């Protein structure tokens, strides 16, 4: 199963790849060339949307830890 974030990243990347492929077909290029452009854009878009849609906030993870354990999570410093 994919997380909601991963599904959103792949959905947006697939839409970007399909859009690039469709625009390439409309320019008069052949279908194989359009598929290559679409797959290339999909690959770049996965990395782009992965960075744009961050993993979440640190405070959200801390509040989940408090809810699970009943006490605040202790953050370790570099020297520990």
PDB file of N, CA, C and O in Angstrom:
ATOM      1  N   UNK A   1       0.838  -1.182   0.000  1.00  0.00           N
ATOM      2  CA  UNK A   1       0.000   0.000   0.000  1.00  0.00           C
ATOM      3  C   UNK A   1       0.883   1.245   0.000  1.00  0.00           C
ATOM      4  O   UNK A   1       1.893   1.292   0.674  1.00  0.00           O
ATOM      5  N   UNK A   2       0.447   2.220  -0.753  1.00  0.00           N
ATOM      6  CA  UNK A   2       1.139   3.501  -0.787  1.00  0.00           C
ATOM      7  C   UNK A   2       0.536   4.444   0.239  1.00  0.00           C
ATOM      8  O   UNK A   2      -0.660   4.405   0.517  1.00  0.00           O
ATOM      9  N   UNK A   3       1.368   5.306   0.772  1.00  0.00           N
ATOM     10  CA  UNK A   3       0.853   6.339   1.650  1.00  0.00           C
ATOM     11  C   UNK A   3       0.116   7.370   0.788  1.00  0.00           C
ATOM     12  O   UNK A   3       0.261   7.405  -0.442  1.00  0.00           O
ATOM     13  N   UNK A   4      -0.646   8.204   1.442  1.00  0.00           N
ATOM     14  CA  UNK A   4      -1.387   9.242   0.718  1.00  0.00           C
ATOM     15  C   UNK A   4      -0.435  10.186   0.003  1.00  0.00           C
ATOM     16  O   UNK A   4      -0.672  10.579  -1.144  1.00  0.00           O
ATOM     17  N   UNK A   5       0.670  10.514   0.647  1.00  0.00           N
ATOM     18  CA  UNK A   5       1.652  11.414   0.039  1.00  0.00           C
ATOM     19  C   UNK A   5       2.282  10.789  -1.201  1.00  0.00           C
ATOM     20  O   UNK A   5       2.413  11.425  -2.238  1.00  0.00           O
ATOM     21  N   UNK A   6       2.662   9.503  -1.117  1.00  0.00           N
ATOM     22  CA  UNK A   6       3.276   8.826  -2.259  1.00  0.00           C
ATOM     23  C   UNK A   6       2.292   8.703  -3.417  1.00  0.00           C
ATOM     24  O   UNK A   6       2.661   8.882  -4.580  1.00  0.00           O
ATOM     25  N   UNK A   7       1.035   8.415  -3.094  1.00  0.00           N
ATOM     26  CA  UNK A   7       0.024   8.320  -4.153  1.00  0.00           C
ATOM     27  C   UNK A   7      -0.172   9.666  -4.838  1.00  0.00           C
ATOM     28  O   UNK A   7      -0.315   9.727  -6.068  1.00  0.00           O
ATOM     29  N   UNK A   8      -0.145  10.748  -4.067  1.00  0.00           N
ATOM     30  CA  UNK A   8      -0.298  12.087  -4.652  1.00  0.00           C
ATOM     31  C   UNK A   8       0.898  12.440  -5.529  1.00  0.00           C
ATOM     32  O   UNK A   8       0.739  12.991  -6.624  1.00  0.00           O
ATOM     33  N   UNK A   9       2.100  12.090  -5.085  1.00  0.00           N
ATOM     34  CA  UNK A   9       3.307  12.357  -5.879  1.00  0.00           C
ATOM     35  C   UNK A   9       3.237  11.613  -7.202  1.00  0.00           C
ATOM     36  O   UNK A   9       3.489  12.181  -8.278  1.00  0.00           O
ATOM     37  N   UNK A  10       2.880  10.319  -7.166  1.00  0.00           N
ATOM     38  CA  UNK A  10       2.800   9.544  -8.404  1.00  0.00           C
ATOM     39  C   UNK A  10       1.664  10.005  -9.305  1.00  0.00           C
ATOM     40  O   UNK A  10       1.787  10.006 -10.534  1.00  0.00           O
ATOM     41  N   UNK A  11       0.545  10.421  -8.730  1.00  0.00           N
ATOM     42  CA  UNK A  11      -0.569  10.922  -9.534  1.00  0.00           C
ATOM     43  C   UNK A  11      -0.187  12.199 -10.256  1.00  0.00           C
ATOM     44  O   UNK A  11      -0.425  12.333 -11.468  1.00  0.00           O
ATOM     45  N   UNK A  12       0.416  13.134  -9.549  1.00  0.00           N
ATOM     46  CA  UNK A  12       0.823  14.392 -10.189  1.00  0.00           C
ATOM     47  C   UNK A  12       1.897  14.155 -11.243  1.00  0.00           C
ATOM     48  O   UNK A  12       1.890  14.785 -12.304  1.00  0.00           O
ATOM     49  N   UNK A  13       2.821  13.228 -10.966  1.00  0.00           N
ATOM     50  CA  UNK A  13       3.859  12.914 -11.951  1.00  0.00           C
ATOM     51  C   UNK A  13       3.260  12.255 -13.190  1.00  0.00           C
ATOM     52  O   UNK A  13       3.664  12.548 -14.321  1.00  0.00           O
ATOM     53  N   UNK A  14       2.277  11.381 -12.990  1.00  0.00           N
ATOM     54  CA  UNK A  14       1.622  10.738 -14.135  1.00  0.00           C
ATOM     55  C   UNK A  14       0.865  11.768 -14.965  1.00  0.00           C
ATOM     56  O   UNK A  14       0.875  11.709 -16.211  1.00  0.00           O
ATOM     57  N   UNK A  15       0.208  12.719 -14.308  1.00  0.00           N
ATOM     58  CA  UNK A  15      -0.496  13.767 -15.052  1.00  0.00           C
ATOM     59  C   UNK A  15       0.478  14.648 -15.826  1.00  0.00           C
ATOM     60  O   UNK A  15       0.202  15.031 -16.967  1.00  0.00           O
ATOM     61  N   UNK A  16       1.616  14.957 -15.223  1.00  0.00           N
ATOM     62  CA  UNK A  16       2.617  15.760 -15.929  1.00  0.00           C
ATOM     63  C   UNK A  16       3.171  14.999 -17.125  1.00  0.00           C
ATOM     64  O   UNK A  16       3.345  15.567 -18.218  1.00  0.00           O
ATOM     65  N   UNK A  17       3.449  13.708 -16.952  1.00  0.00           N
ATOM     66  CA  UNK A  17       3.955  12.897 -18.059  1.00  0.00           C
ATOM     67  C   UNK A  17       2.942  12.747 -19.179  1.00  0.00           C
ATOM     68  O   UNK A  17       3.282  12.822 -20.357  1.00  0.00           O
ATOM     69  N   UNK A  18       1.674  12.543 -18.809  1.00  0.00           N
ATOM     70  CA  UNK A  18       0.619  12.434 -19.831  1.00  0.00           C
ATOM     71  C   UNK A  18       0.436  13.751 -20.569  1.00  0.00           C
ATOM     72  O   UNK A  18       0.239  13.763 -21.796  1.00  0.00           O
ATOM     73  N   UNK A  19       0.532  14.842 -19.840  1.00  0.00           N
ATOM     74  CA  UNK A  19       0.419  16.152 -20.486  1.00  0.00           C
ATOM     75  C   UNK A  19       1.560  16.415 -21.451  1.00  0.00           C
ATOM     76  O   UNK A  19       1.356  16.922 -22.561  1.00  0.00           O
ATOM     77  N   UNK A  20       2.775  16.066 -21.053  1.00  0.00           N
ATOM     78  CA  UNK A  20       3.933  16.254 -21.937  1.00  0.00           C
ATOM     79  C   UNK A  20       3.821  15.373 -23.169  1.00  0.00           C
ATOM     80  O   UNK A  20       4.118  15.800 -24.287  1.00  0.00           O
ATOM     81  N   UNK A  21       3.379  14.133 -22.974  1.00  0.00           N
ATOM     82  CA  UNK A  21       3.206  13.240 -24.123  1.00  0.00           C
ATOM     83  C   UNK A  21       2.129  13.732 -25.071  1.00  0.00           C
ATOM     84  O   UNK A  21       2.293  13.688 -26.292  1.00  0.00           O
ATOM     85  N   UNK A  22       1.017  14.221 -24.514  1.00  0.00           N
ATOM     86  CA  UNK A  22      -0.071  14.730 -25.360  1.00  0.00           C
ATOM     87  C   UNK A  22       0.359  15.972 -26.131  1.00  0.00           C
ATOM     88  O   UNK A  22       0.040  16.108 -27.320  1.00  0.00           O
ATOM     89  N   UNK A  23       1.083  16.859 -25.475  1.00  0.00           N
ATOM     90  CA  UNK A  23       1.556  18.056 -26.177  1.00  0.00           C
ATOM     91  C   UNK A  23       2.567  17.700 -27.264  1.00  0.00           C
ATOM     92  O   UNK A  23       2.604  18.345 -28.318  1.00  0.00           O
ATOM     93  N   UNK A  24       3.359  16.669 -27.032  1.00  0.00           N
ATOM     94  CA  UNK A  24       4.322  16.238 -28.043  1.00  0.00           C
ATOM     95  C   UNK A  24       3.606  15.652 -29.254  1.00  0.00           C
ATOM     96  O   UNK A  24       4.004  15.888 -30.397  1.00  0.00           O
ATOM     97  N   UNK A  25       2.530  14.913 -29.027  1.00  0.00           N
ATOM     98  CA  UNK A  25       1.749  14.366 -30.146  1.00  0.00           C
ATOM     99  C   UNK A  25       1.133  15.508 -30.948  1.00  0.00           C
ATOM    100  O   UNK A  25       1.109  15.472 -32.182  1.00  0.00           O
ATOM    101  N   UNK A  26       0.660  16.532 -30.255  1.00  0.00           N
ATOM    102  CA  UNK A  26       0.023  17.650 -30.944  1.00  0.00           C
ATOM    103  C   UNK A  26       0.999  18.455 -31.795  1.00  0.00           C
ATOM    104  O   UNK A  26       0.590  19.139 -32.731  1.00  0.00           O
ATOM    105  N   UNK A  27       2.284  18.369 -31.485  1.00  0.00           N
ATOM    106  CA  UNK A  27       3.268  19.081 -32.298  1.00  0.00           C
ATOM    107  C   UNK A  27       3.586  18.338 -33.585  1.00  0.00           C
ATOM    108  O   UNK A  27       4.295  18.867 -34.440  1.00  0.00           O
ATOM    109  N   UNK A  28       3.105  17.116 -33.705  1.00  0.00           N
ATOM    110  CA  UNK A  28       3.326  16.364 -34.928  1.00  0.00           C
ATOM    111  C   UNK A  28       4.383  15.288 -34.794  1.00  0.00           C
ATOM    112  O   UNK A  28       4.704  14.611 -35.776  1.00  0.00           O
ATOM    113  N   UNK A  29       4.939  15.120 -33.609  1.00  0.00           N
ATOM    114  CA  UNK A  29       5.935  14.067 -33.401  1.00  0.00           C
ATOM    115  C   UNK A  29       5.236  12.719 -33.382  1.00  0.00           C
ATOM    116  O   UNK A  29       4.027  12.621 -33.158  1.00  0.00           O
ATOM    117  N   UNK A  30       5.986  11.675 -33.594  1.00  0.00           N
ATOM    118  CA  UNK A  30       5.416  10.336 -33.588  1.00  0.00           C
ATOM    119  C   UNK A  30       5.087   9.871 -32.180  1.00  0.00           C
ATOM    120  O   UNK A  30       5.523  10.446 -31.177  1.00  0.00           O
ATOM    121  N   UNK A  31       4.308   8.804 -32.121  1.00  0.00           N
ATOM    122  CA  UNK A  31       3.885   8.261 -30.828  1.00  0.00           C
ATOM    123  C   UNK A  31       5.073   7.734 -30.021  1.00  0.00           C
ATOM    124  O   UNK A  31       5.149   7.982 -28.811  1.00  0.00           O
ATOM    125  N   UNK A  32       6.030   7.011 -30.631  1.00  0.00           N
ATOM    126  CA  UNK A  32       7.170   6.542 -29.816  1.00  0.00           C
ATOM    127  C   UNK A  32       7.963   7.689 -29.178  1.00  0.00           C
ATOM    128  O   UNK A  32       8.351   7.612 -28.014  1.00  0.00           O
ATOM    129  N   UNK A  33       8.173   8.751 -29.929  1.00  0.00           N
ATOM    130  CA  UNK A  33       8.893   9.897 -29.389  1.00  0.00           C
ATOM    131  C   UNK A  33       8.074  10.554 -28.274  1.00  0.00           C
ATOM    132  O   UNK A  33       8.623  10.978 -27.250  1.00  0.00           O
ATOM    133  N   UNK A  34       6.783  10.627 -28.432  1.00  0.00           N
ATOM    134  CA  UNK A  34       5.921  11.210 -27.411  1.00  0.00           C
ATOM    135  C   UNK A  34       5.933  10.383 -26.136  1.00  0.00           C
ATOM    136  O   UNK A  34       5.929  10.931 -25.026  1.00  0.00           O
ATOM    137  N   UNK A  35       5.956   9.052 -26.279  1.00  0.00           N
ATOM    138  CA  UNK A  35       6.044   8.194 -25.099  1.00  0.00           C
ATOM    139  C   UNK A  35       7.362   8.399 -24.361  1.00  0.00           C
ATOM    140  O   UNK A  35       7.396   8.414 -23.125  1.00  0.00           O
ATOM    141  N   UNK A  36       8.440   8.555 -25.107  1.00  0.00           N
ATOM    142  CA  UNK A  36       9.734   8.795 -24.468  1.00  0.00           C
ATOM    143  C   UNK A  36       9.738  10.115 -23.706  1.00  0.00           C
ATOM    144  O   UNK A  36      10.257  10.199 -22.590  1.00  0.00           O
ATOM    145  N   UNK A  37       9.170  11.153 -24.296  1.00  0.00           N
ATOM    146  CA  UNK A  37       9.078  12.431 -23.598  1.00  0.00           C
ATOM    147  C   UNK A  37       8.208  12.312 -22.348  1.00  0.00           C
ATOM    148  O   UNK A  37       8.545  12.836 -21.293  1.00  0.00           O
ATOM    149  N   UNK A  38       7.087  11.628 -22.470  1.00  0.00           N
ATOM    150  CA  UNK A  38       6.183  11.468 -21.330  1.00  0.00           C
ATOM    151  C   UNK A  38       6.821  10.705 -20.188  1.00  0.00           C
ATOM    152  O   UNK A  38       6.688  11.081 -19.020  1.00  0.00           O
ATOM    153  N   UNK A  39       7.541   9.633 -20.507  1.00  0.00           N
ATOM    154  CA  UNK A  39       8.209   8.841 -19.471  1.00  0.00           C
ATOM    155  C   UNK A  39       9.335   9.655 -18.827  1.00  0.00           C
ATOM    156  O   UNK A  39       9.536   9.595 -17.606  1.00  0.00           O
ATOM    157  N   UNK A  40      10.048  10.424 -19.634  1.00  0.00           N
ATOM    158  CA  UNK A  40      11.110  11.276 -19.082  1.00  0.00           C
ATOM    159  C   UNK A  40      10.566  12.331 -18.137  1.00  0.00           C
ATOM    160  O   UNK A  40      11.118  12.558 -17.048  1.00  0.00           O
ATOM    161  N   UNK A  41       9.480  12.972 -18.529  1.00  0.00           N
ATOM    162  CA  UNK A  41       8.865  13.979 -17.668  1.00  0.00           C
ATOM    163  C   UNK A  41       8.329  13.330 -16.396  1.00  0.00           C
ATOM    164  O   UNK A  41       8.435  13.899 -15.305  1.00  0.00           O
ATOM    165  N   UNK A  42       7.770  12.125 -16.509  1.00  0.00           N
ATOM    166  CA  UNK A  42       7.294  11.409 -15.323  1.00  0.00           C
ATOM    167  C   UNK A  42       8.429  11.203 -14.326  1.00  0.00           C
ATOM    168  O   UNK A  42       8.268  11.442 -13.130  1.00  0.00           O
ATOM    169  N   UNK A  43       9.575  10.765 -14.816  1.00  0.00           N
ATOM    170  CA  UNK A  43      10.712  10.528 -13.933  1.00  0.00           C
ATOM    171  C   UNK A  43      11.182  11.788 -13.227  1.00  0.00           C
ATOM    172  O   UNK A  43      11.448  11.776 -12.019  1.00  0.00           O
ATOM    173  N   UNK A  44      11.289  12.886 -13.967  1.00  0.00           N
ATOM    174  CA  UNK A  44      11.699  14.137 -13.341  1.00  0.00           C
ATOM    175  C   UNK A  44      10.624  14.669 -12.402  1.00  0.00           C
ATOM    176  O   UNK A  44      10.927  15.256 -11.368  1.00  0.00           O
ATOM    177  N   UNK A  45       9.367  14.487 -12.760  1.00  0.00           N
ATOM    178  CA  UNK A  45       8.277  15.009 -11.943  1.00  0.00           C
ATOM    179  C   UNK A  45       8.163  14.287 -10.609  1.00  0.00           C
ATOM    180  O   UNK A  45       7.764  14.899  -9.612  1.00  0.00           O
ATOM    181  N   UNK A  46       8.510  13.009 -10.563  1.00  0.00           N
ATOM    182  CA  UNK A  46       8.478  12.285  -9.281  1.00  0.00           C
ATOM    183  C   UNK A  46       9.447  12.946  -8.300  1.00  0.00           C
ATOM    184  O   UNK A  46       9.093  13.222  -7.152  1.00  0.00           O
ATOM    185  N   UNK A  47      10.651  13.212  -8.750  1.00  0.00           N
ATOM    186  CA  UNK A  47      11.619  13.882  -7.883  1.00  0.00           C
ATOM    187  C   UNK A  47      11.187  15.288  -7.502  1.00  0.00           C
ATOM    188  O   UNK A  47      11.355  15.718  -6.355  1.00  0.00           O
ATOM    189  N   UNK A  48      10.624  16.006  -8.457  1.00  0.00           N
ATOM    190  CA  UNK A  48      10.179  17.379  -8.192  1.00  0.00           C
ATOM    191  C   UNK A  48       9.057  17.405  -7.163  1.00  0.00           C
ATOM    192  O   UNK A  48       9.128  18.121  -6.163  1.00  0.00           O
ATOM    193  N   UNK A  49       8.006  16.621  -7.394  1.00  0.00           N
ATOM    194  CA  UNK A  49       6.873  16.640  -6.476  1.00  0.00           C
ATOM    195  C   UNK A  49       7.220  16.011  -5.132  1.00  0.00           C
ATOM    196  O   UNK A  49       6.619  16.351  -4.112  1.00  0.00           O
ATOM    197  N   UNK A  50       8.190  15.114  -5.107  1.00  0.00           N
ATOM    198  CA  UNK A  50       8.638  14.544  -3.838  1.00  0.00           C
ATOM    199  C   UNK A  50       9.249  15.626  -2.957  1.00  0.00           C
ATOM    200  O   UNK A  50       9.068  15.625  -1.742  1.00  0.00           O
ATOM    201  N   UNK A  51       9.964  16.554  -3.576  1.00  0.00           N
ATOM    202  CA  UNK A  51      10.564  17.639  -2.807  1.00  0.00           C
ATOM    203  C   UNK A  51       9.553  18.732  -2.485  1.00  0.00           C
ATOM    204  O   UNK A  51       9.623  19.337  -1.417  1.00  0.00           O
ATOM    205  N   UNK A  52       8.647  19.009  -3.404  1.00  0.00           N
ATOM    206  CA  UNK A  52       7.664  20.076  -3.186  1.00  0.00           C
ATOM    207  C   UNK A  52       6.672  19.684  -2.099  1.00  0.00           C
ATOM    208  O   UNK A  52       6.327  20.492  -1.229  1.00  0.00           O
ATOM    209  N   UNK A  53       6.210  18.441  -2.141  1.00  0.00           N
ATOM    210  CA  UNK A  53       5.266  17.953  -1.138  1.00  0.00           C
ATOM    211  C   UNK A  53       6.106  17.285  -0.056  1.00  0.00           C
ATOM    212  O   UNK A  53       6.414  16.109  -0.124  1.00  0.00           O
ATOM    213  N   UNK A  54       6.507  18.052   0.933  1.00  0.00           N
ATOM    214  CA  UNK A  54       7.411  17.581   1.977  1.00  0.00           C
ATOM    215  C   UNK A  54       6.815  16.447   2.790  1.00  0.00           C
ATOM    216  O   UNK A  54       5.620  16.162   2.729  1.00  0.00           O
ATOM    217  N   UNK A  55       7.651  15.797   3.588  1.00  0.00           N
ATOM    218  CA  UNK A  55       7.189  14.644   4.369  1.00  0.00           C
ATOM    219  C   UNK A  55       6.247  15.013   5.499  1.00  0.00           C
ATOM    220  O   UNK A  55       5.651  14.157   6.109  1.00  0.00           O
ATOM    221  N   UNK A  56       6.090  16.260   5.810  1.00  0.00           N
ATOM    222  CA  UNK A  56       5.211  16.678   6.900  1.00  0.00           C
ATOM    223  C   UNK A  56       5.980  17.550   7.870  1.00  0.00           C
ATOM    224  O   UNK A  56       7.168  17.813   7.702  1.00  0.00           O
ATOM    225  N   UNK A  57       5.301  17.983   8.881  1.00  0.00           N
ATOM    226  CA  UNK A  57       5.922  18.873   9.852  1.00  0.00           C
ATOM    227  C   UNK A  57       6.484  18.071  11.011  1.00  0.00           C
ATOM    228  O   UNK A  57       5.938  17.045  11.411  1.00  0.00           O
ATOM    229  N   UNK A  58       7.564  18.551  11.572  1.00  0.00           N
ATOM    230  CA  UNK A  58       8.155  17.889  12.733  1.00  0.00           C
ATOM    231  C   UNK A  58       7.215  17.964  13.933  1.00  0.00           C
ATOM    232  O   UNK A  58       7.157  17.058  14.745  1.00  0.00           O
ATOM    233  N   UNK A  59       6.446  19.059  14.034  1.00  0.00           N
ATOM    234  CA  UNK A  59       5.531  19.185  15.169  1.00  0.00           C
ATOM    235  C   UNK A  59       4.391  18.165  15.056  1.00  0.00           C
ATOM    236  O   UNK A  59       3.871  17.702  16.070  1.00  0.00           O
ATOM    237  N   UNK A  60       4.024  17.777  13.842  1.00  0.00           N
ATOM    238  CA  UNK A  60       2.987  16.757  13.690  1.00  0.00           C
ATOM    239  C   UNK A  60       3.504  15.404  14.162  1.00  0.00           C
ATOM    240  O   UNK A  60       2.788  14.645  14.819  1.00  0.00           O
ATOM    241  N   UNK A  61       4.764  15.094  13.871  1.00  0.00           N
ATOM    242  CA  UNK A  61       5.344  13.834  14.337  1.00  0.00           C
ATOM    243  C   UNK A  61       5.486  13.840  15.850  1.00  0.00           C
ATOM    244  O   UNK A  61       5.279  12.821  16.511  1.00  0.00           O
ATOM    245  N   UNK A  62       5.829  14.982  16.429  1.00  0.00           N
ATOM    246  CA  UNK A  62       5.965  15.075  17.880  1.00  0.00           C
ATOM    247  C   UNK A  62       4.616  14.909  18.558  1.00  0.00           C
ATOM    248  O   UNK A  62       4.514  14.257  19.592  1.00  0.00           O
ATOM    249  N   UNK A  63       3.561  15.487  17.981  1.00  0.00           N
ATOM    250  CA  UNK A  63       2.243  15.342  18.596  1.00  0.00           C
ATOM    251  C   UNK A  63       1.753  13.898  18.475  1.00  0.00           C
ATOM    252  O   UNK A  63       1.058  13.404  19.359  1.00  0.00           O
ATOM    253  N   UNK A  64       2.132  13.187  17.423  1.00  0.00           N
ATOM    254  CA  UNK A  64       1.786  11.772  17.307  1.00  0.00           C
ATOM    255  C   UNK A  64       2.507  10.957  18.380  1.00  0.00           C
ATOM    256  O   UNK A  64       1.947  10.027  18.946  1.00  0.00           O
ATOM    257  N   UNK A  65       3.760  11.307  18.662  1.00  0.00           N
ATOM    258  CA  UNK A  65       4.512  10.593  19.689  1.00  0.00           C
ATOM    259  C   UNK A  65       3.899  10.832  21.061  1.00  0.00           C
ATOM    260  O   UNK A  65       3.828   9.929  21.889  1.00  0.00           O
ATOM    261  N   UNK A  66       3.437  12.051  21.318  1.00  0.00           N
ATOM    262  CA  UNK A  66       2.800  12.360  22.601  1.00  0.00           C
ATOM    263  C   UNK A  66       1.505  11.578  22.735  1.00  0.00           C
ATOM    264  O   UNK A  66       1.204  11.013  23.788  1.00  0.00           O
ATOM    265  N   UNK A  67       0.741  11.512  21.667  1.00  0.00           N
ATOM    266  CA  UNK A  67      -0.528  10.786  21.714  1.00  0.00           C
ATOM    267  C   UNK A  67      -0.296   9.290  21.914  1.00  0.00           C
ATOM    268  O   UNK A  67      -1.059   8.623  22.604  1.00  0.00           O
ATOM    269  N   UNK A  68       0.775   8.749  21.347  1.00  0.00           N
ATOM    270  CA  UNK A  68       1.030   7.314  21.447  1.00  0.00           C
ATOM    271  C   UNK A  68       1.599   6.917  22.807  1.00  0.00           C
ATOM    272  O   UNK A  68       1.269   5.867  23.346  1.00  0.00           O
ATOM    273  N   UNK A  69       2.461   7.764  23.367  1.00  0.00           N
ATOM    274  CA  UNK A  69       3.161   7.386  24.594  1.00  0.00           C
ATOM    275  C   UNK A  69       2.722   8.174  25.816  1.00  0.00           C
ATOM    276  O   UNK A  69       3.107   7.844  26.926  1.00  0.00           O
ATOM    277  N   UNK A  70       1.989   9.236  25.622  1.00  0.00           N
ATOM    278  CA  UNK A  70       1.524  10.032  26.740  1.00  0.00           C
ATOM    279  C   UNK A  70       2.554  10.994  27.285  1.00  0.00           C
ATOM    280  O   UNK A  70       2.327  11.653  28.279  1.00  0.00           O
ATOM    281  N   UNK A  71       3.716  11.075  26.668  1.00  0.00           N
ATOM    282  CA  UNK A  71       4.738  12.017  27.119  1.00  0.00           C
ATOM    283  C   UNK A  71       5.449  12.582  25.901  1.00  0.00           C
ATOM    284  O   UNK A  71       5.504  11.946  24.847  1.00  0.00           O
ATOM    285  N   UNK A  72       5.997  13.769  26.012  1.00  0.00           N
ATOM    286  CA  UNK A  72       6.684  14.364  24.858  1.00  0.00           C
ATOM    287  C   UNK A  72       7.904  13.555  24.468  1.00  0.00           C
ATOM    288  O   UNK A  72       8.577  12.965  25.312  1.00  0.00           O
ATOM    289  N   UNK A  73       8.180  13.533  23.191  1.00  0.00           N
ATOM    290  CA  UNK A  73       9.358  12.831  22.694  1.00  0.00           C
ATOM    291  C   UNK A  73      10.606  13.636  23.037  1.00  0.00           C
ATOM    292  O   UNK A  73      10.618  14.853  22.924  1.00  0.00           O
ATOM    293  N   UNK A  74      11.652  12.959  23.474  1.00  0.00           N
ATOM    294  CA  UNK A  74      12.894  13.626  23.826  1.00  0.00           C
ATOM    295  C   UNK A  74      13.768  13.702  22.587  1.00  0.00           C
ATOM    296  O   UNK A  74      14.048  12.690  21.946  1.00  0.00           O
ATOM    297  N   UNK A  75      14.223  14.896  22.281  1.00  0.00           N
ATOM    298  CA  UNK A  75      15.076  15.097  21.124  1.00  0.00           C
ATOM    299  C   UNK A  75      16.520  15.012  21.572  1.00  0.00           C
ATOM    300  O   UNK A  75      16.929  15.686  22.508  1.00  0.00           O
ATOM    301  N   UNK A  76      17.307  14.163  20.921  1.00  0.00           N
ATOM    302  CA  UNK A  76      18.707  14.003  21.288  1.00  0.00           C
ATOM    303  C   UNK A  76      19.544  15.044  20.582  1.00  0.00           C
ATOM    304  O   UNK A  76      19.322  15.354  19.417  1.00  0.00           O
ATOM    305  N   UNK A  77      20.518  15.571  21.293  1.00  0.00           N
ATOM    306  CA  UNK A  77      21.424  16.531  20.686  1.00  0.00           C
ATOM    307  C   UNK A  77      22.592  15.773  20.058  1.00  0.00           C
ATOM    308  O   UNK A  77      22.746  14.574  20.230  1.00  0.00           O
ATOM    309  N   UNK A  78      23.443  16.498  19.383  1.00  0.00           N
ATOM    310  CA  UNK A  78      24.552  15.886  18.665  1.00  0.00           C
ATOM    311  C   UNK A  78      25.544  15.235  19.627  1.00  0.00           C
ATOM    312  O   UNK A  78      26.100  14.187  19.357  1.00  0.00           O
ATOM    313  N   UNK A  79      25.752  15.808  20.806  1.00  0.00           N
ATOM    314  CA  UNK A  79      26.743  15.312  21.742  1.00  0.00           C
ATOM    315  C   UNK A  79      26.310  14.063  22.509  1.00  0.00           C
ATOM    316  O   UNK A  79      27.108  13.435  23.176  1.00  0.00           O
ATOM    317  N   UNK A  80      25.066  13.653  22.433  1.00  0.00           N
ATOM    318  CA  UNK A  80      24.578  12.521  23.217  1.00  0.00           C
ATOM    319  C   UNK A  80      24.875  11.202  22.561  1.00  0.00           C
ATOM    320  O   UNK A  80      24.809  10.953  21.450  1.00  0.00           O
TER     321      UNK A  80
END
